[in-house]
Amino acid sequence: MDIGTIIGISLGFFAIIGGFLMEGGHVAAVLQPTAAVIVFGGTWAAVIMQFPLGDVARAFKDLRKAVFPPTADLMHVVEEMVKYAQRARKEGVVALETDAESASDPFLAKALRLAVDGSEAKVIRESMEVEMDRMEAEDDIGPKVFDAAGGFAPTIGILGAVLGLIHVMQNLSDPSKLGAGIAVAFVATVYALFAANILYLPLAGRIRSRCKAAHREHELVLTGVIAIVEGENPRIIEDKLKGYVGGKAAASGSAPKAVRKAA
Amino acid sequence: MDIGTIIGISLGFFAIIGGFLMEGGHVAAVLQPTAAVIVFGGTWAAVIMQFPLGDVARAFKDLRKAVFPPTADLMHVVEEMVKYAQRARKEGVVALETDAESASDPFLAKALRLAVDGSEAKVIRESMEVEMDRMEAEDDIGPKVFDAAGGFAPTIGILGAVLGLIHVMQNLSDPSKLGAGIAVAFVATVYALFAANILYLPLAGRIRSRCKAAHREHELVLTGVIAIVEGENPRIIEDKLKGYVGGKAAASGSAPKAVRKAA
Amino acid sequence: MDIGTIIGISLGFFAIIGGFLMEGGHVAAVLQPTAAVIVFGGTWAAVIMQFPLGDVARAFKDLRKAVFPPTADLMHVVEEMVKYAQRARKEGVVALETDAESASDPFLAKALRLAVDGSEAKVIRESMEVEMDRMEAEDDIGPKVFDAAGGFAPTIGILGAVLGLIHVMQNLSDPSKLGAGIAVAFVATVYALFAANILYLPLAGRIRSRCKAAHREHELVLTGVIAIVEGENPRIIEDKLKGYVGGKAAASGSAPKAVRKAA
Amino acid sequence: MDIGTIIGISLGFFAIIGGFLMEGGHVAAVLQPTAAVIVFGGTWAAVIMQFPLGDVARAFKDLRKAVFPPTADLMHVVEEMVKYAQRARKEGVVALETDAESASDPFLAKALRLAVDGSEAKVIRESMEVEMDRMEAEDDIGPKVFDAAGGFAPTIGILGAVLGLIHVMQNLSDPSKLGAGIAVAFVATVYALFAANILYLPLAGRIRSRCKAAHREHELVLTGVIAIVEGENPRIIEDKLKGYVGGKAAASGSAPKAVRKAA
Amino acid sequence: MDIGTIIGISLGFFAIIGGFLMEGGHVAAVLQPTAAVIVFGGTWAAVIMQFPLGDVARAFKDLRKAVFPPTADLMHVVEEMVKYAQRARKEGVVALETDAESASDPFLAKALRLAVDGSEAKVIRESMEVEMDRMEAEDDIGPKVFDAAGGFAPTIGILGAVLGLIHVMQNLSDPSKLGAGIAVAFVATVYALFAANILYLPLAGRIRSRCKAAHREHELVLTGVIAIVEGENPRIIEDKLKGYVGGKAAASGSAPKAVRKAA
């Protein structure tokens, strides 16, 4: 499980609940089931009104990506692509047929298969860009759902607070309960702001950045396959693909000696 | 009727009204015809000021799309396009004349007719893109109207609350009615926030996503017809078009055997 | 006069003033000349600071477009363009000289004149796109002025309310006037929200959509003239241009028989 | 000095201060040096934190452009360009060497010099677009600084008000001073809203629109020089460039007779 | 250390704290550890939830760029590029091998090495643009983290204030403590607004503008290397590259005599 998520959510709880307790507040004061019903029910009602049920389900599945992030090793992908380039140079692009079949990533598999089938670079690019556009649109569903939840929540929180205040105002005759009533009304705002700012919006951002990393990998793969089909020198391909990796690999800019020889 | 809409709107009502009742509020307290007049009248007055009447009418017609969503089966469209591609390969593009006439979707019909007429790929793309741009602009009218309503509503709600407070402030002399008066003033805010967040904004998003699905289908059809006119191999066409579909079709990436043979 | 504007503004007045009266408020309570001075003076001061005087004047002239919208009949323009295409086909582009001189729309006139002068399609496109860019920029001045007014108004309304409250707070010693004072302060907010939401912002949107319709017509005309210069078949031109029209014309997609014959 | 700025700022002061006096307020009530220190100090502290000192200085220099706007006569520039085109037609592009040296606008001078040096149209466009991009980025510094000031001011105003209220709340024991204290706290909001809405934001918009006019002129000059280098007919050039001018020149679309003859 | 940062942060402290003291407030009143725990803990919890820990760490490292800005001398880079261009003209592009090895900037080094390796202009552009895109994405991490902190802080401040008010409302029975309690609640808002407006948002803007300067330098270098590979005249290259520099260099537009001769 991603340590950042654990740190983030613990820090959020400790800071906000802890700060409240340090001031002398009691936890019981912020535990209001009616506020929870209004805020969480209202927020997800709005989300379900806006998105198809399948999209909402997908958003919750995407939480896995946020909490257990896949480890992407771009440098490894670059090395794979360079190996393909070297094989294609020596034995022809057709030699990549087995690689196309055994590739674990379906995106890479499809690109290689198109290359093996003898498609032109232009056709490969068009086909794979259709694929990439669709995948990006699909990957953006989860973040959009949580962004929407984070956008609706504060307003629903105000709605809950106003409903609470309406109730309080109608019972002004008993001023001894006034303060407690207003306190209850404010809890809806607390729930909504906490959910939006410590959960929904950060989760949307977190899922989105995980997906962006996957898209960068797809761009790297597509650039590599196109370069292989166009018969570029494996060393030039490696140089170009390292530009996607960053860090020392890009800065050094020179291929390891073994690879240079093979090229 | 779409089950998501039913769930969404029911959840919204139960959560918000239910939460209010759980707190001990009375439904009567939030039934204020004057607040409804100000909020709904004011919101739609602003919308009617901004949009031609025809656009507002169209927005209400578009509600059907949100509540009874058409079922789009992109895989079926891909199969249709592959069939056209195979026929065009064997008998020439002219053989698609009957398909052009019998096509139920006017967009597909126009694209096929242009192909049958012997137009170049470039001319077909230009003509159909003009068509697509116009359809996208028309399809965006409904969502824009509801987005505008969702944008105006909260401010009109505040306007209603301020008008209510003005009335209350002028009658401060009778403090026993003060609380009830403020409660009445707040109801305008409740109506406005509920309408904007549980109805207008989600409906705009829902209609917009339905229309986007239709546009994806048009892009698929146009890509297919262009590929047919350019005489591409039906199998390559199928591969490319499957990129629009997603799910298993795209991942597997391979055409069913029967189709491969035919190609 | 556009019936939508009348309905919109009447509905706005009836809903908001009517709702206030229904609650038992008195019109006198919301007639505050000082609030009007602060809100309207302050808003237009900000607008005049931001825009040249000529732009502000133009915005008020553009109100005509919102209230008395010109009736654009795109289908009629398509028919005109097809007539030109047929004449150019039979008698050459030079035959359009009289049409260029008699055209009532200066945009159409300039495009035809360039065509008659024997300019290449590329030169015509470049020249007319410069023209279109400028016209779009000019047409956007009015909406921008009203958008700015709609953006400044609510903040100036809050400024007015705060100024009112400052005055009230300094006279707390006489609590009997407190409520009335606060009521007066709130009127600035009412004016500002009404002006922004029922007038400025909707008018900006309304003028902008009128101008967009004009730009669509210019795109149609330019596409048509370019196609004529490139010697395209009048029937193909008609098909392409109908894509701009929408509705039944586009859906049917087939030219009326008489035109087909002529082509 | 631009009359619009004078009218705008006077109207702003008269409307807002005047409205306050009409209500019976005293100017002294809104003169609070501490509020001024917090609002103006805090706003510009934030701006100085965000922008290099040179950028802030530039923004204040740019105020000249807003208050004493340069008068741009695009029609005159078109006539100049047409003269150059005619000379280049008769005597060759090299004949423009003296014009390049005597041109007062460095942008025009550089473009002409590149043309005289025999650079290709493509090279001229590339070089001058680098120049235009840089100038646009530089011209946008001033507006960005004032936009930032206009964005920070209201929040700093709230900060000032909250600080004032904290002070008031700690002295609740003396209720007779309560109202006055709150009034003082509100003055920070008044200063901030006035500065943001009547000064910073409108000035940003005003400087930005002055710069846009300069960029239009540069585009006109570049289009003209490119057309000269490509040997286009001076009359066609004039027609194209007039598209940038608008008004009657563009509508008439015909060059004055004298020019036509010369061409 | 950048003098602007020192001036900005000192001005911010003096204006806001000083203004508060001038009003007669006591510093002790705004020193609330619980408010600090809620605001700073909550804000960074949200940030850590949204961004990977490495990104947050990078943001703090980027503070160096804001506080100790690197001094970029674009004119010097232009002179370097012109030297390379002259050497490449006389001795061939291969003569730049030593320059490629000794270049201190890895971006310049990689571009030169690609040129020396005999890559075509197109390949160099593609490879270096991949590199530039990645560097821009990486450089934008720090600003995004601080922008997010600046976006979350005010809402967390309101959350803290509401939590404080809940506590106050539950102890209404002791009115003598009411004012002090509200004052404490407001401190969270003060911390949040100060942190967001005087620290987080300006720092994000400051880091972003430092990075933009670096990107401009990369564009300059890439344009220069491409021009060298395409064998353009060193004097033309100098003219083009000076467009990136601005100030007198661009306005004069003429290369120093010594350079002209060499060309």
PDB file of C-alpha atoms in Angstrom, chain D residues 62-158:
ATOM      1  CA  ASP D  62       2.993  50.264 -18.242  1.00  0.00           C
ATOM      2  CA  LEU D  63       0.448  52.465 -16.468  1.00  0.00           C
ATOM      3  CA  ARG D  64       1.502  55.168 -18.936  1.00  0.00           C
ATOM      4  CA  LYS D  65       0.114  53.014 -21.767  1.00  0.00           C
ATOM      5  CA  ALA D  66      -3.209  52.813 -19.938  1.00  0.00           C
ATOM      6  CA  VAL D  67      -3.450  56.498 -19.094  1.00  0.00           C
ATOM      7  CA  PHE D  68      -1.764  58.062 -22.129  1.00  0.00           C
ATOM      8  CA  PRO D  69      -2.628  55.519 -24.818  1.00  0.00           C
ATOM      9  CA  PRO D  70      -0.562  55.718 -28.026  1.00  0.00           C
ATOM     10  CA  THR D  71      -2.713  56.474 -31.067  1.00  0.00           C
ATOM     11  CA  ALA D  72      -2.385  53.687 -33.582  1.00  0.00           C
ATOM     12  CA  ASP D  73      -3.511  54.459 -37.132  1.00  0.00           C
ATOM     13  CA  LEU D  74      -3.581  51.084 -38.853  1.00  0.00           C
ATOM     14  CA  MET D  75      -4.807  52.589 -42.145  1.00  0.00           C
ATOM     15  CA  HIS D  76      -1.642  54.666 -42.267  1.00  0.00           C
ATOM     16  CA  VAL D  77       0.500  51.541 -41.760  1.00  0.00           C
ATOM     17  CA  VAL D  78      -1.358  49.803 -44.596  1.00  0.00           C
ATOM     18  CA  GLU D  79      -0.586  52.747 -46.878  1.00  0.00           C
ATOM     19  CA  GLU D  80       3.091  52.570 -45.895  1.00  0.00           C
ATOM     20  CA  MET D  81       3.218  48.838 -46.665  1.00  0.00           C
ATOM     21  CA  VAL D  82       1.529  49.406 -50.047  1.00  0.00           C
ATOM     22  CA  LYS D  83       4.142  52.054 -50.883  1.00  0.00           C
ATOM     23  CA  TYR D  84       6.905  49.599 -50.040  1.00  0.00           C
ATOM     24  CA  ALA D  85       5.201  46.927 -52.152  1.00  0.00           C
ATOM     25  CA  GLN D  86       5.042  49.269 -55.153  1.00  0.00           C
ATOM     26  CA  ARG D  87       8.679  50.307 -54.802  1.00  0.00           C
ATOM     27  CA  ALA D  88       9.768  46.665 -54.402  1.00  0.00           C
ATOM     28  CA  ARG D  89       7.790  45.751 -57.515  1.00  0.00           C
ATOM     29  CA  LYS D  90       9.423  48.412 -59.653  1.00  0.00           C
ATOM     30  CA  GLU D  91      12.967  48.516 -58.272  1.00  0.00           C
ATOM     31  CA  GLY D  92      13.330  45.188 -56.456  1.00  0.00           C
ATOM     32  CA  VAL D  93      13.236  44.386 -52.754  1.00  0.00           C
ATOM     33  CA  VAL D  94      16.762  45.794 -52.326  1.00  0.00           C
ATOM     34  CA  ALA D  95      15.320  49.287 -52.963  1.00  0.00           C
ATOM     35  CA  LEU D  96      13.751  49.083 -49.476  1.00  0.00           C
ATOM     36  CA  GLU D  97      17.183  49.378 -47.785  1.00  0.00           C
ATOM     37  CA  THR D  98      16.738  53.091 -46.966  1.00  0.00           C
ATOM     38  CA  ASP D  99      13.225  52.409 -45.651  1.00  0.00           C
ATOM     39  CA  ALA D 100      14.641  49.691 -43.389  1.00  0.00           C
ATOM     40  CA  GLU D 101      17.155  52.146 -41.993  1.00  0.00           C
ATOM     41  CA  SER D 102      14.762  55.054 -41.536  1.00  0.00           C
ATOM     42  CA  ALA D 103      11.832  53.035 -40.130  1.00  0.00           C
ATOM     43  CA  SER D 104      10.965  54.313 -36.648  1.00  0.00           C
ATOM     44  CA  ASP D 105       9.374  51.042 -35.473  1.00  0.00           C
ATOM     45  CA  PRO D 106      12.189  48.544 -34.715  1.00  0.00           C
ATOM     46  CA  PHE D 107       9.889  45.631 -35.576  1.00  0.00           C
ATOM     47  CA  LEU D 108       9.227  46.989 -39.081  1.00  0.00           C
ATOM     48  CA  ALA D 109      12.920  47.864 -39.419  1.00  0.00           C
ATOM     49  CA  LYS D 110      14.049  44.311 -38.600  1.00  0.00           C
ATOM     50  CA  ALA D 111      11.513  42.731 -40.964  1.00  0.00           C
ATOM     51  CA  LEU D 112      12.502  45.031 -43.828  1.00  0.00           C
ATOM     52  CA  ARG D 113      16.215  44.466 -43.176  1.00  0.00           C
ATOM     53  CA  LEU D 114      15.714  40.685 -43.348  1.00  0.00           C
ATOM     54  CA  ALA D 115      13.825  41.151 -46.631  1.00  0.00           C
ATOM     55  CA  VAL D 116      16.570  43.398 -48.061  1.00  0.00           C
ATOM     56  CA  ASP D 117      19.200  40.842 -46.990  1.00  0.00           C
ATOM     57  CA  GLY D 118      17.453  38.411 -49.317  1.00  0.00           C
ATOM     58  CA  SER D 119      16.084  36.064 -46.662  1.00  0.00           C
ATOM     59  CA  GLU D 120      13.368  33.679 -47.785  1.00  0.00           C
ATOM     60  CA  ALA D 121       9.768  34.275 -46.674  1.00  0.00           C
ATOM     61  CA  LYS D 122       9.978  31.216 -44.384  1.00  0.00           C
ATOM     62  CA  VAL D 123      13.086  32.503 -42.587  1.00  0.00           C
ATOM     63  CA  ILE D 124      11.578  35.981 -42.173  1.00  0.00           C
ATOM     64  CA  ARG D 125       8.405  34.506 -40.714  1.00  0.00           C
ATOM     65  CA  GLU D 126      10.340  32.305 -38.272  1.00  0.00           C
ATOM     66  CA  SER D 127      12.623  35.111 -37.096  1.00  0.00           C
ATOM     67  CA  MET D 128       9.834  37.641 -36.693  1.00  0.00           C
ATOM     68  CA  GLU D 129       7.547  35.156 -34.932  1.00  0.00           C
ATOM     69  CA  VAL D 130      10.266  34.524 -32.335  1.00  0.00           C
ATOM     70  CA  GLU D 131      10.366  38.305 -31.905  1.00  0.00           C
ATOM     71  CA  MET D 132       6.563  38.577 -31.681  1.00  0.00           C
ATOM     72  CA  ASP D 133       6.298  35.755 -29.130  1.00  0.00           C
ATOM     73  CA  ARG D 134       8.905  37.419 -26.940  1.00  0.00           C
ATOM     74  CA  MET D 135       7.253  40.849 -27.218  1.00  0.00           C
ATOM     75  CA  GLU D 136       3.838  39.406 -26.374  1.00  0.00           C
ATOM     76  CA  ALA D 137       5.312  37.627 -23.333  1.00  0.00           C
ATOM     77  CA  GLU D 138       6.993  40.864 -22.205  1.00  0.00           C
ATOM     78  CA  ASP D 139       3.879  42.965 -22.823  1.00  0.00           C
ATOM     79  CA  ASP D 140       1.854  40.552 -20.721  1.00  0.00           C
ATOM     80  CA  ILE D 141       3.991  41.109 -17.610  1.00  0.00           C
ATOM     81  CA  GLY D 142       2.265  44.353 -16.602  1.00  0.00           C
ATOM     82  CA  PRO D 143      -1.289  43.026 -16.948  1.00  0.00           C
ATOM     83  CA  LYS D 144      -0.296  39.845 -15.096  1.00  0.00           C
ATOM     84  CA  VAL D 145       1.086  41.877 -12.171  1.00  0.00           C
ATOM     85  CA  PHE D 146      -2.121  43.932 -11.875  1.00  0.00           C
ATOM     86  CA  ASP D 147      -4.285  40.844 -12.348  1.00  0.00           C
ATOM     87  CA  ALA D 148      -2.391  39.215  -9.477  1.00  0.00           C
ATOM     88  CA  ALA D 149      -2.845  42.342  -7.326  1.00  0.00           C
ATOM     89  CA  GLY D 150      -6.567  42.286  -8.175  1.00  0.00           C
ATOM     90  CA  GLY D 151      -6.725  38.620  -7.257  1.00  0.00           C
ATOM     91  CA  PHE D 152      -4.846  38.931  -3.944  1.00  0.00           C
ATOM     92  CA  ALA D 153      -6.517  42.174  -2.768  1.00  0.00           C
ATOM     93  CA  PRO D 154      -9.991  40.837  -1.832  1.00  0.00           C
ATOM     94  CA  THR D 155      -8.530  37.949   0.173  1.00  0.00           C
ATOM     95  CA  ILE D 156      -6.117  40.296   1.947  1.00  0.00           C
ATOM     96  CA  GLY D 157      -9.150  42.517   2.601  1.00  0.00           C
ATOM     97  CA  ILE D 158     -10.905  39.585   4.280  1.00  0.00           C
TER      98      ILE D 158
END
